[in-house]
Coordinates of C-alpha atoms and ligand atoms in Angstrom, one line a residue:
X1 CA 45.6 -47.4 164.1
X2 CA 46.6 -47.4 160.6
X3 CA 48.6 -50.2 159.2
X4 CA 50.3 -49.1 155.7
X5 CA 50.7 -52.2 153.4
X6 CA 47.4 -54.3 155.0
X7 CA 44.6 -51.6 154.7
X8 CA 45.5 -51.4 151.0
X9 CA 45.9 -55.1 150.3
X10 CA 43.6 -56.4 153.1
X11 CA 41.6 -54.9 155.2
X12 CA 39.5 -52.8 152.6
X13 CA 38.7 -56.4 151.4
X14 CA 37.4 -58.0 155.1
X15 CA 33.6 -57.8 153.4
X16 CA 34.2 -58.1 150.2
X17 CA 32.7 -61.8 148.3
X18 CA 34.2 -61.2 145.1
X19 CA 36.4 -64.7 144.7
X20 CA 40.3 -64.2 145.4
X21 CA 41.4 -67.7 144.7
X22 CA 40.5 -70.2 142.3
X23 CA 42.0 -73.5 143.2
X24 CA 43.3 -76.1 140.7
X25 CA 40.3 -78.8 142.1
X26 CA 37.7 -76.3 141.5
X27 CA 37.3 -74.7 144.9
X28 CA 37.8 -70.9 145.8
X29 CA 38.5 -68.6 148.1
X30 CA 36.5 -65.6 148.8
X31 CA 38.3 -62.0 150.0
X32 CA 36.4 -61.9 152.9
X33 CA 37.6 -65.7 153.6
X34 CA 41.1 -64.7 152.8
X35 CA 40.6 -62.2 155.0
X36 CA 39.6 -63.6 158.0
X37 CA 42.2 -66.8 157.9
X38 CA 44.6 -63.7 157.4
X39 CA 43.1 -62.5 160.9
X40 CA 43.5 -65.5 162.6
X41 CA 46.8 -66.2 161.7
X42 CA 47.7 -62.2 162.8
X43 CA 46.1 -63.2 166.0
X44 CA 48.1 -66.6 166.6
X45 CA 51.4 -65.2 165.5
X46 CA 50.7 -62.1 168.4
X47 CA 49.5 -65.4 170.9
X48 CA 52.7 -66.9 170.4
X49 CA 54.7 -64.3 171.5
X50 CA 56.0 -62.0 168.4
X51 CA 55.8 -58.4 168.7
X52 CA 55.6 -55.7 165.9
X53 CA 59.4 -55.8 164.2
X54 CA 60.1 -59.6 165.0
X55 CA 60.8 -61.8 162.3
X56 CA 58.8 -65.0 161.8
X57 CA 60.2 -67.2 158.9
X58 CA 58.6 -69.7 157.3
X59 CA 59.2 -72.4 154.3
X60 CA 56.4 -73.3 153.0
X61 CA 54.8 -75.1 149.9
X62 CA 52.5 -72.5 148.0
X63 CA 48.9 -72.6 149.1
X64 CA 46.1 -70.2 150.1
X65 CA 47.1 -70.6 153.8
X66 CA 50.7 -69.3 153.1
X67 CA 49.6 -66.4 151.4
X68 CA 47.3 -65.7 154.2
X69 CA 49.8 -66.4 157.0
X70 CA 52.0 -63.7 154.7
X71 CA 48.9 -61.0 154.9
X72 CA 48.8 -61.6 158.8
X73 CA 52.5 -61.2 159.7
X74 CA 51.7 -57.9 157.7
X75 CA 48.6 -57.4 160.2
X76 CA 50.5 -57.9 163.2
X77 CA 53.6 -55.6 161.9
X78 CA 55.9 -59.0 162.3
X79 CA 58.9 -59.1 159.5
X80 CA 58.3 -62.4 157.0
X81 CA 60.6 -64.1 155.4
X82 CA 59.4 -66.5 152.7
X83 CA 62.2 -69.3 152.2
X84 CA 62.4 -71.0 148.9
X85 CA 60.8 -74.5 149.9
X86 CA 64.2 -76.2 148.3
X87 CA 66.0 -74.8 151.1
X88 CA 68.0 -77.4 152.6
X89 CA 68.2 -77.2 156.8
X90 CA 71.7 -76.0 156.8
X91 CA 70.6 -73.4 154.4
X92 CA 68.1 -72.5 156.4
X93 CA 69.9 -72.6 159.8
X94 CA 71.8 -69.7 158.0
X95 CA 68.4 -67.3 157.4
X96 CA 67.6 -68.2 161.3
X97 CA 70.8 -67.1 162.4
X98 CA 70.9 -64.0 160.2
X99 CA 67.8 -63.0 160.9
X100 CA 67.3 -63.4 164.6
X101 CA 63.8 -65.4 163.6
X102 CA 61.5 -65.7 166.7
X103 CA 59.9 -68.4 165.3
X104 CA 60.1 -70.8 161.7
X105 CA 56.8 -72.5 160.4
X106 CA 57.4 -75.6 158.2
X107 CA 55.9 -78.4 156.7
X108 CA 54.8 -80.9 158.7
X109 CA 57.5 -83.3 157.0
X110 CA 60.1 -81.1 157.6
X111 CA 59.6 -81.0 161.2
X112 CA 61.6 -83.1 162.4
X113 CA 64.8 -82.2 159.9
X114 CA 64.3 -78.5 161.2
X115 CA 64.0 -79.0 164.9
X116 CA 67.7 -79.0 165.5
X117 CA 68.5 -76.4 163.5
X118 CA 65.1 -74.4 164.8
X119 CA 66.6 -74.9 168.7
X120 CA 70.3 -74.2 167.7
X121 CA 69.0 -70.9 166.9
X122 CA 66.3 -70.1 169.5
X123 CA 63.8 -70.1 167.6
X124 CA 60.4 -71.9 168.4
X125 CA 59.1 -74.4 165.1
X126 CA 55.7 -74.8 164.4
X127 CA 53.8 -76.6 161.1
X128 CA 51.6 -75.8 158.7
X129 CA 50.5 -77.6 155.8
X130 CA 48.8 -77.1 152.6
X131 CA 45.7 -79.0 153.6
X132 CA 45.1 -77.5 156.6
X133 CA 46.4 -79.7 159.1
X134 CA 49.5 -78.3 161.7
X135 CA 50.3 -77.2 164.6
X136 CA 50.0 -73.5 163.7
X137 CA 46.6 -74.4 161.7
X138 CA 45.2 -76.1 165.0
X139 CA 46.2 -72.8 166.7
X140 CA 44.8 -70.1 164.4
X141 CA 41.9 -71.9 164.6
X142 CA 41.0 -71.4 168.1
X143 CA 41.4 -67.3 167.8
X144 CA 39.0 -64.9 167.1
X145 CA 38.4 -64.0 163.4
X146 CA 38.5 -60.5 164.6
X147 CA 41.7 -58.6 164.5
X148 CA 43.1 -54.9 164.7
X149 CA 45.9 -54.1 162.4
X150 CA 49.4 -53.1 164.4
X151 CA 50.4 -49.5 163.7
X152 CA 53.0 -49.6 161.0
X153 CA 54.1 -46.7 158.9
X154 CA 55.0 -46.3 155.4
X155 CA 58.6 -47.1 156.0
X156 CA 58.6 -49.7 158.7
X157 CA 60.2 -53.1 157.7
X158 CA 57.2 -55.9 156.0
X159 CA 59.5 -58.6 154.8
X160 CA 63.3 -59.5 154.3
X161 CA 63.7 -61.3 151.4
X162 CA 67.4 -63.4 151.1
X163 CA 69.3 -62.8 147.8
X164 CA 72.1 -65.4 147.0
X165 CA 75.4 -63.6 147.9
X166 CA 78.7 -63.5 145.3
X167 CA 80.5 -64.3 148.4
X168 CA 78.5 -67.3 149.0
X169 CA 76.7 -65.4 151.9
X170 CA 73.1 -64.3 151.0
X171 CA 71.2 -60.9 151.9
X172 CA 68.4 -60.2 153.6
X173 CA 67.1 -57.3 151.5
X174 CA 65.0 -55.1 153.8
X175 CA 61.7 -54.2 152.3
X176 CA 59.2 -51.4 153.7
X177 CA 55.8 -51.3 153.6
X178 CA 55.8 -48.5 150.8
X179 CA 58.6 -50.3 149.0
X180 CA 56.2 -52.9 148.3
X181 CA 52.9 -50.7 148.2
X182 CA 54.1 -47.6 146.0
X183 CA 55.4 -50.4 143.1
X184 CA 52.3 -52.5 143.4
X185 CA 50.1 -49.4 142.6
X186 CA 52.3 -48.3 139.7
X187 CA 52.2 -51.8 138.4
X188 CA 48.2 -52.0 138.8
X189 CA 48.1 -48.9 136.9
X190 CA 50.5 -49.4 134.2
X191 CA 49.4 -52.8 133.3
X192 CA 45.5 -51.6 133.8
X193 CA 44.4 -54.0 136.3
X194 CA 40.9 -54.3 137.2
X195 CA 38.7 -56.6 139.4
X196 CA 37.5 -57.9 136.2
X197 CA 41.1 -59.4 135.4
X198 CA 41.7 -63.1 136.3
X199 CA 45.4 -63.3 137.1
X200 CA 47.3 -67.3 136.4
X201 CA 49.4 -67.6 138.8
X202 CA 52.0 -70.4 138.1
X203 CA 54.7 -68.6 139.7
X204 CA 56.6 -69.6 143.3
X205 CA 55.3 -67.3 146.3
X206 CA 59.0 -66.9 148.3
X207 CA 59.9 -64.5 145.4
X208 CA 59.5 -61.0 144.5
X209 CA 57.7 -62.1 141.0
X210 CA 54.9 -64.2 142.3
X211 CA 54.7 -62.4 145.7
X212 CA 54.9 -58.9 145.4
X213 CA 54.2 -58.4 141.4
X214 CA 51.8 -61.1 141.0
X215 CA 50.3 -61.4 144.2
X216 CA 49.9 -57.4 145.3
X217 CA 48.8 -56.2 141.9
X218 CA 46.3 -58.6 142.0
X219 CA 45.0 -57.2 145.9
X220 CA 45.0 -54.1 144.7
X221 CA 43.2 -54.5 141.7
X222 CA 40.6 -56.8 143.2
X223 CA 40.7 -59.3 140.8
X224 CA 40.7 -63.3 141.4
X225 CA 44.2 -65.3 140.6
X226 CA 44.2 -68.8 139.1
X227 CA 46.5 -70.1 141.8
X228 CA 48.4 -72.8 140.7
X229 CA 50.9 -74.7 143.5
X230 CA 53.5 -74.6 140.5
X231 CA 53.9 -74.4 136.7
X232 CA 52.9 -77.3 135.1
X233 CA 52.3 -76.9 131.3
X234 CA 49.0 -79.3 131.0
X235 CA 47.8 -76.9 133.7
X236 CA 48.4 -73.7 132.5
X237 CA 47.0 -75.1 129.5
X238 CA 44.0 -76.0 130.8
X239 CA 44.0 -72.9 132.5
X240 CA 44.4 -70.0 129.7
X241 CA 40.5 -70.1 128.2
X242 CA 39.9 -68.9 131.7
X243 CA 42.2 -65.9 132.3
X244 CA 42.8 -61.9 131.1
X245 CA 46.5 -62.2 132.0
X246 CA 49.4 -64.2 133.3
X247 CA 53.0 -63.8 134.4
X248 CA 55.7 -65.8 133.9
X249 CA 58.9 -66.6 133.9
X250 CA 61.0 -66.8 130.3
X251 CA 60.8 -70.4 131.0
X252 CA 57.2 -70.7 130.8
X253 CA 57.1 -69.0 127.7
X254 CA 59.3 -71.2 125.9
X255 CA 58.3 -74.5 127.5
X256 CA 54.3 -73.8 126.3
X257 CA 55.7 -72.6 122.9
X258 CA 56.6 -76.9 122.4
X259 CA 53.1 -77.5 123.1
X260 CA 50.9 -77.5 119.9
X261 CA 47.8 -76.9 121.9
X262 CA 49.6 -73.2 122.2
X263 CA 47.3 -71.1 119.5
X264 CA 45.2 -68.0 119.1
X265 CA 41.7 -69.6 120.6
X266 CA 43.0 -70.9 123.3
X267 CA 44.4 -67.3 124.2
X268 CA 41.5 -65.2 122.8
X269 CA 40.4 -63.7 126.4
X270 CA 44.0 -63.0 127.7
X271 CA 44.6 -59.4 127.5
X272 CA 48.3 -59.4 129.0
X273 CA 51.4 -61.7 128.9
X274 CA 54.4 -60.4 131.3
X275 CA 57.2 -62.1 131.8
X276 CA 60.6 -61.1 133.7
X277 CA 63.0 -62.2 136.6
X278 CA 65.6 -63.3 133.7
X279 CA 66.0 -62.3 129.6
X280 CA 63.3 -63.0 127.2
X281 CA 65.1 -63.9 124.1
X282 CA 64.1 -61.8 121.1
X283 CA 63.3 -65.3 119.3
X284 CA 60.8 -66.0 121.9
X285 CA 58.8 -62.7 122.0
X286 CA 58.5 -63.7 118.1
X287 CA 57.1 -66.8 118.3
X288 CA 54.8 -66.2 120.8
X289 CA 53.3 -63.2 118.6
X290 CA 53.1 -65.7 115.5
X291 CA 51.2 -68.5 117.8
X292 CA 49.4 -66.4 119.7
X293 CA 49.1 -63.0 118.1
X294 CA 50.2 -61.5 121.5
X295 CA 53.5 -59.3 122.4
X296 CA 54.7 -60.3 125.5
X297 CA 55.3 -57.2 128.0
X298 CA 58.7 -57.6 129.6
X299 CA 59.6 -55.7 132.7
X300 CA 63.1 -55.5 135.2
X301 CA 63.3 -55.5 138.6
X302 CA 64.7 -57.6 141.1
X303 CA 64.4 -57.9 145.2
X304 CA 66.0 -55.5 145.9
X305 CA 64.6 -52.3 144.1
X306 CA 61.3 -54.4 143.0
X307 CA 60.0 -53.3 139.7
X308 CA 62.2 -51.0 137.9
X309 CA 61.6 -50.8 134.1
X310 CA 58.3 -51.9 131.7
X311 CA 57.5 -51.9 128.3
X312 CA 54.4 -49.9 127.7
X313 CA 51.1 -51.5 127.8
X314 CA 49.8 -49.2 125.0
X315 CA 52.5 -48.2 122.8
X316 CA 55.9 -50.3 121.3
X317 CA 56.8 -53.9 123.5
X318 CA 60.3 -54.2 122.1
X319 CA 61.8 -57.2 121.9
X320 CA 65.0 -57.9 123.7
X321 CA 64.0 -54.5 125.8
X322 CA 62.6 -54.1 129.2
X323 CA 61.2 -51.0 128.3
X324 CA 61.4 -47.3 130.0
X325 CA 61.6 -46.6 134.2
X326 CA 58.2 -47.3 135.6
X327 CA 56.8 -43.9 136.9
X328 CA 58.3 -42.6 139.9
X329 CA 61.6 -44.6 139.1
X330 CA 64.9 -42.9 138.3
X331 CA 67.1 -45.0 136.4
X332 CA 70.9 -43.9 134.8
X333 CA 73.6 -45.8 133.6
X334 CA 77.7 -45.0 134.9
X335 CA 80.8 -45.8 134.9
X336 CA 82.4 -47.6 138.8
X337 CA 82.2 -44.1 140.1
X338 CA 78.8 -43.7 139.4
X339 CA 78.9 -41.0 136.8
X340 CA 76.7 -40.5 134.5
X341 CA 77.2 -42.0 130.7
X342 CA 75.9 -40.9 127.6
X343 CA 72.7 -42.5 125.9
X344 CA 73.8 -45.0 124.4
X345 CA 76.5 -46.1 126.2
X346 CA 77.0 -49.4 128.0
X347 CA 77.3 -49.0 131.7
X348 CA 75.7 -50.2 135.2
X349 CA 72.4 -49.7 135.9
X350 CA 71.5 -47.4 138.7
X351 CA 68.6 -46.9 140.1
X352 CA 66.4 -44.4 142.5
X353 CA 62.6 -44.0 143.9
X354 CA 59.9 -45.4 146.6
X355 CA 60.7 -48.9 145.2
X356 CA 64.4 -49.2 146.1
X357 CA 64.5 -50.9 149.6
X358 CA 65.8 -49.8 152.6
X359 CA 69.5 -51.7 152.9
X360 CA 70.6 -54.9 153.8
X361 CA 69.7 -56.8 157.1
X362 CA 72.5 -56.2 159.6
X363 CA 74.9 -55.5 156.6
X364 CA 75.6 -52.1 157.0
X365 CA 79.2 -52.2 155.3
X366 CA 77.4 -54.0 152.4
X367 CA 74.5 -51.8 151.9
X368 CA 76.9 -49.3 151.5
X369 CA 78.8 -50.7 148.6
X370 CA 75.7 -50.7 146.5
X371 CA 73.4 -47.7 148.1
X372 CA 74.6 -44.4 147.2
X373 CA 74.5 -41.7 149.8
X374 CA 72.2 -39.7 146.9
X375 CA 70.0 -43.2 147.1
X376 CA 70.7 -44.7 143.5
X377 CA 71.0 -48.3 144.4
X378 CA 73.8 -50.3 142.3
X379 CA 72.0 -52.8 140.6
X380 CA 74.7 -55.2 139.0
X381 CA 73.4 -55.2 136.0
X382 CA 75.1 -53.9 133.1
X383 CA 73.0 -52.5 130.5
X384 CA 72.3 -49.0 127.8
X385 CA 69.0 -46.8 127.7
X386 CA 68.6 -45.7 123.9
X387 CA 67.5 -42.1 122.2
X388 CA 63.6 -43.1 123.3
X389 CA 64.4 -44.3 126.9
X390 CA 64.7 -48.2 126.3
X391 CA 66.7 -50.1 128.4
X392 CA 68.6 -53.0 127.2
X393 CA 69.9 -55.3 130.0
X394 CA 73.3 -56.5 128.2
X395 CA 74.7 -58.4 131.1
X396 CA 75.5 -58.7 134.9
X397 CA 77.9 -57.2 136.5
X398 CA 77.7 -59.7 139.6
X399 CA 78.0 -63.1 137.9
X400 CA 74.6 -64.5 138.7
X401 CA 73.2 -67.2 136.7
X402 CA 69.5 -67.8 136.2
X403 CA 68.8 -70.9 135.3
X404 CA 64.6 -71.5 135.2
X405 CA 63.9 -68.3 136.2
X406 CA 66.1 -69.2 139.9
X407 CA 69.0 -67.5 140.4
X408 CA 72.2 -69.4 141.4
X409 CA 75.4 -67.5 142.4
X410 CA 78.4 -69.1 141.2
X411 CA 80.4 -68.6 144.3
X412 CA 77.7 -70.3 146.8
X413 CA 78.3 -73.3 144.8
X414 CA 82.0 -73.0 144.0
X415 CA 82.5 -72.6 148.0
X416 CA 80.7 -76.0 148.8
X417 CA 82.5 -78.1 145.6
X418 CA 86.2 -77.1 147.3
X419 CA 84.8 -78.4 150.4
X420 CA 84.5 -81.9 149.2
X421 CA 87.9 -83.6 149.9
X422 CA 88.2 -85.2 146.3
X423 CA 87.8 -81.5 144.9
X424 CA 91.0 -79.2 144.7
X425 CA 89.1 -76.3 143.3
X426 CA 86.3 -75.1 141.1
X427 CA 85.0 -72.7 138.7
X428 CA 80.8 -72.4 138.5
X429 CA 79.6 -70.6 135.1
X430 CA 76.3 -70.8 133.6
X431 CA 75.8 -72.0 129.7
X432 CA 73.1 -71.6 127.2
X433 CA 70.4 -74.2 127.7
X434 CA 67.5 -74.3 125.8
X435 CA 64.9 -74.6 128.6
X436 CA 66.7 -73.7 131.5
X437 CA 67.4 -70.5 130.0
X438 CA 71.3 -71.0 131.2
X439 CA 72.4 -74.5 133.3
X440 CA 74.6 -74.7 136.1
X441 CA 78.4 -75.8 134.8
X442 CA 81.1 -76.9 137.2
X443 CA 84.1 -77.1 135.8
X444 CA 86.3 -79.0 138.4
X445 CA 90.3 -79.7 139.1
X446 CA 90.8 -83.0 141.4
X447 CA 92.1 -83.4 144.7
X448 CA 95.6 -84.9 144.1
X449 CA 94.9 -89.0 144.1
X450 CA 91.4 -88.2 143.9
X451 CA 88.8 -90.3 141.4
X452 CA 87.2 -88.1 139.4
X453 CA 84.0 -89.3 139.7
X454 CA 80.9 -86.5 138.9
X455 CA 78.3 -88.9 140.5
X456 CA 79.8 -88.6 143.9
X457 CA 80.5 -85.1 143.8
X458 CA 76.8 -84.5 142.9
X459 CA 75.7 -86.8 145.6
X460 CA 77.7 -85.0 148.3
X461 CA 75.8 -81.7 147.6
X462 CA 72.8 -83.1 148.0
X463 CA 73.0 -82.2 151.8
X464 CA 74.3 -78.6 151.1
X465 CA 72.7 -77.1 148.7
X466 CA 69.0 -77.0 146.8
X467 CA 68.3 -79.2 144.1
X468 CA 68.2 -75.9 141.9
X469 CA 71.6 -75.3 142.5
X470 CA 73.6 -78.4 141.4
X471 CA 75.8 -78.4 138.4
X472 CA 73.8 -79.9 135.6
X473 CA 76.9 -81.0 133.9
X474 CA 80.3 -81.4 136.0
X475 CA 83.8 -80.8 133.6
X476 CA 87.0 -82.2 134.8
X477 CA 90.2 -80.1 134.5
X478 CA 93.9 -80.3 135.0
X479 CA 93.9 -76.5 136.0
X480 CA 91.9 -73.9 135.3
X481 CA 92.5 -70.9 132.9
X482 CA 94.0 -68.0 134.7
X483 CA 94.8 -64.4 133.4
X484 CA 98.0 -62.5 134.7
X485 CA 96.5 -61.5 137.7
X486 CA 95.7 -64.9 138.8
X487 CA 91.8 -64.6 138.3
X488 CA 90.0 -67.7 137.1
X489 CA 89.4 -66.5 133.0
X490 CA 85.2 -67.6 133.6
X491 CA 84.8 -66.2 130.2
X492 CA 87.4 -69.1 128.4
X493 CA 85.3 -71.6 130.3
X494 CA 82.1 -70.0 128.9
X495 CA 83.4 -70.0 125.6
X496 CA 85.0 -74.2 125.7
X497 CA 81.5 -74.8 127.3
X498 CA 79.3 -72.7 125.3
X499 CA 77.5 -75.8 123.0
X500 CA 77.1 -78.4 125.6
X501 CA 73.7 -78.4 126.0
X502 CA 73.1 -77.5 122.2
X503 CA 70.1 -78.6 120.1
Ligands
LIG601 P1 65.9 -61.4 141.6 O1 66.5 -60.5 142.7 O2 65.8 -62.8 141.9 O3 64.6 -60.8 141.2 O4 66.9 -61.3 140.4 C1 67.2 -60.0 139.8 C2 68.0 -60.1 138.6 O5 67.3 -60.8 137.6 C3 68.3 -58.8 138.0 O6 69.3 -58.1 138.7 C4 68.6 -59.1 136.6 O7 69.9 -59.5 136.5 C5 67.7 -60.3 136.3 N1 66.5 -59.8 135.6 C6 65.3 -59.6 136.1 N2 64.4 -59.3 135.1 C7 65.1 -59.3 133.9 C8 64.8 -59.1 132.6 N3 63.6 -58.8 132.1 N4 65.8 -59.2 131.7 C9 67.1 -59.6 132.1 N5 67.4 -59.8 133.3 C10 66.5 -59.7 134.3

């Protein structure tokens, strides 16, 4: 039996005592620890019933025991499907629905808010919580700690990870075992992991950045991960003395730039800075280099295609570039009928190679607006590779904002404001925040007779949609600015908007 993602990222570790996990409090985890609560939880998701290809979802706050619960859906060949832990039930009623999930594993305390919506979908609920306690902890417990990988091929389905949708209905991006495996190995390489390295890990494990990039490189290289249950900036403070490399999200970068504890001693053993998942400003590459006499490596990817770009590790880090196409990845830029531009030239970013995934989850119309027959994938982003291979992301074709390094889609949140009955319609942009990145704007015309009151508008999302989501700021129109073709003119909005959360 060979099992394609879990005997690289698990099972060659089963007797290995090297510490995986160093926990906030001091404690760790060993691999061969890891390893066997990975086993027991691949042997009590097969006892309760899922089979290789089912999907087992789970929202859960980051912890050793989620990460291992990840390893054995892997083991057992079951599909995961890591919810952001924001989620709200109706949100995740959706991803049950969608993805025909055999069984959902929350939070104790969420239990009883997801039961309904666990039933109304058939799927069975079970809990699991950060210290150990839970249903499904009380379960794994009682199996053995010894455990034969399901047979699963390089392109068989690991996990489906849910995109926000411009329509307001988000994707279950379909990701293979190889999709994962081949772009964690190029990453190990290119950013010269070795078991020596001691990875922070600050990052939020329902993501592609902290899972797959973080997470994988890490269990390929060997090495042990500061694993934090979020960013916290006394932490990761605290924290740096101890590590060869971290990952982050812009965010991070700019929120431990205010602290003066931020110099070159504190940093003297980290080797690596990476950050991605939204734009690096130029500014912020500089002042890192001045405090801490490192150039921060900035890389592209996104769910769908995982790591696409990297600046080099040896060799130029350009500032406000994510670098070149990460071996093995074909990138181009073209015009909407996906030909081919000059260098230079502003267009969307296409991309190719092991890393791209495999479609979206029962979407077939959808995965082929965006897959090419040839298998670019249509990435959304606009951007221009220069005369050395450079890529510059210059903006996004699909109208996402990232605000904190989460994305938000304007039309999720635009489709829940018109629903409220003192609402007559709304327009969603993002604007310039200086820690956020961008903050969420809703710019919102009254129901006729209507107060316009930005409190209770606020309040009624609360149910709806995750905390990450709501407009920081709410803007009360007459109408809103339409060109000829009655299209809602975002980028007047943008502009009226532009200094509202100025310094
Ligand atoms: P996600 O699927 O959540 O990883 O979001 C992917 C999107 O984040 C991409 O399509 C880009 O728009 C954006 N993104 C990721 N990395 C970068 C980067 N280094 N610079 C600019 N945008 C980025």
């Amino acid at each position: 039996m060979t099992n394609h993602l879990f005997d690289a990222l698990f099972a060659r570790h089963a007797t290995n005592s090297a510490i995986f996990l160093h926990l906030p409090d001091g404690q760790t985890v060993t691999y061969a620890e890891f390893f066997t609560q990975a086993a027991r939880f691949a042997n009590a998701i097969r006892a309760s019933g899922l089979n290789p290809g089912d999907r087992l979802a789970l929202q859960l706050d980051k912890s050793p025991d989620m990460l291992a619960l990840i390893a054995g859906a892997i083991g057992a060949g079951v599909v995961f499907l890591p919810l952001n832990s924001a989620y709200t039930p109706a949100e995740v009623a959706y991803f049950l629905n969608d993805s025909g999930a055999k069984l959902l594993i929350c939070e104790g305390r969420s239990a009883a808010s997801l039961k309904g919506v666990a039933e109304a979908s058939k799927a069975a609920l079970s809990t699991l919580n950060s210290d150990g306690s839970g249903d499904f902890a009380d379960f794994a417990r009682q199996m053995p700690a010894s455990f034969t990988p399901s047979d699963r091929g390089a392109d068989d389905l690991a996990g489906l990870l849910y995109t926000s949708g411009t329509t307001g209905r988000s994707k279950g991006a379909m990701l293979s075992h190889d999709n994962l495996l081949s772009n964690a190995r190029v990453l190990a390489d290119s950013w010269r992991f070795t078991q020596s390295d001691v990875l922070l890990h600050a990052l939020p494990v329902f993501h592609t950045h902290g899972l797959f990039v973080a997470t994988n490189v890490a269990l390929l290289a060997g090495c042990s991960m500061i694993f934090l249950p979020k960013f916290d900036v006394n932490e990761v403070i605290r924290q740096l003395p101890a590590s060869t490399a971290m990952m982050g999200v812009p965010t991070f970068y700019t929120r431990l730039l205010e602290d003066p504890r931020l110099d070159h001693e504190r940093v003297k053993d980290v080797r690596l800075f990476v950050s991605g998942s939204a734009p690096l400003l130029a500014e912020t590459h500089k002042q890192w280099l001045a405090r801490t006499g490192h150039r921060i490596l900035e890389r592209y990817g996104m769910t769908e295609t995982n790591m696409n770009t990297s600046n080099p590790y040896d060799g130029e880090r350009r500032a406000g570039t994510v670098g070149r196409p990460l071996p093995g990845v074909e990138l181009r830029i073209c015009d909407a009928e996906g030909r081919e531009m000059p260098t230079g030239e502003i267009g969307m970013i296409e991309v190719r190679g092991p890393n791209v995934f495999q479609g979206y989850w029962n979407m077939p119309a959808k995965t082929r607006e965006e897959l090419r027959p040839n298998g670019f994938f249509i990435t959304g982003d606009l951007g221009q590779v220069d005369e050395d291979g450079y890529v510059t992301i210059v903006g996004r074709g699909k109208d996402l904002i990232i605000s904190g390094g989460f994305n938000i889609y304007p039309k999720e949140v635009e489709l829940v404001l018109d629903g409220l009955p003192q609402v007559l319609e709304s327009a969603v942009i993002g604007v310039p925040h200086p820690d956020f990145g961008e903050a969420v704007v809703a710019v919102v015309v009254p129901a006729v007779g209507a107060e316009a009151d930005p409190q209770m508008i606020t309040s009624s999302l609360g149910q709806q949609l995750a905390r990450f989501k709501h407009p920081k700021h709410i803007a009360f129109r007459a109408a809103l600015p339409r060109n000829t073709m009655g299209k809602v003119q975002k980028n007047v909005l943008r502009d009226e908007l532009a200094d509202l959360f100025a310094l």
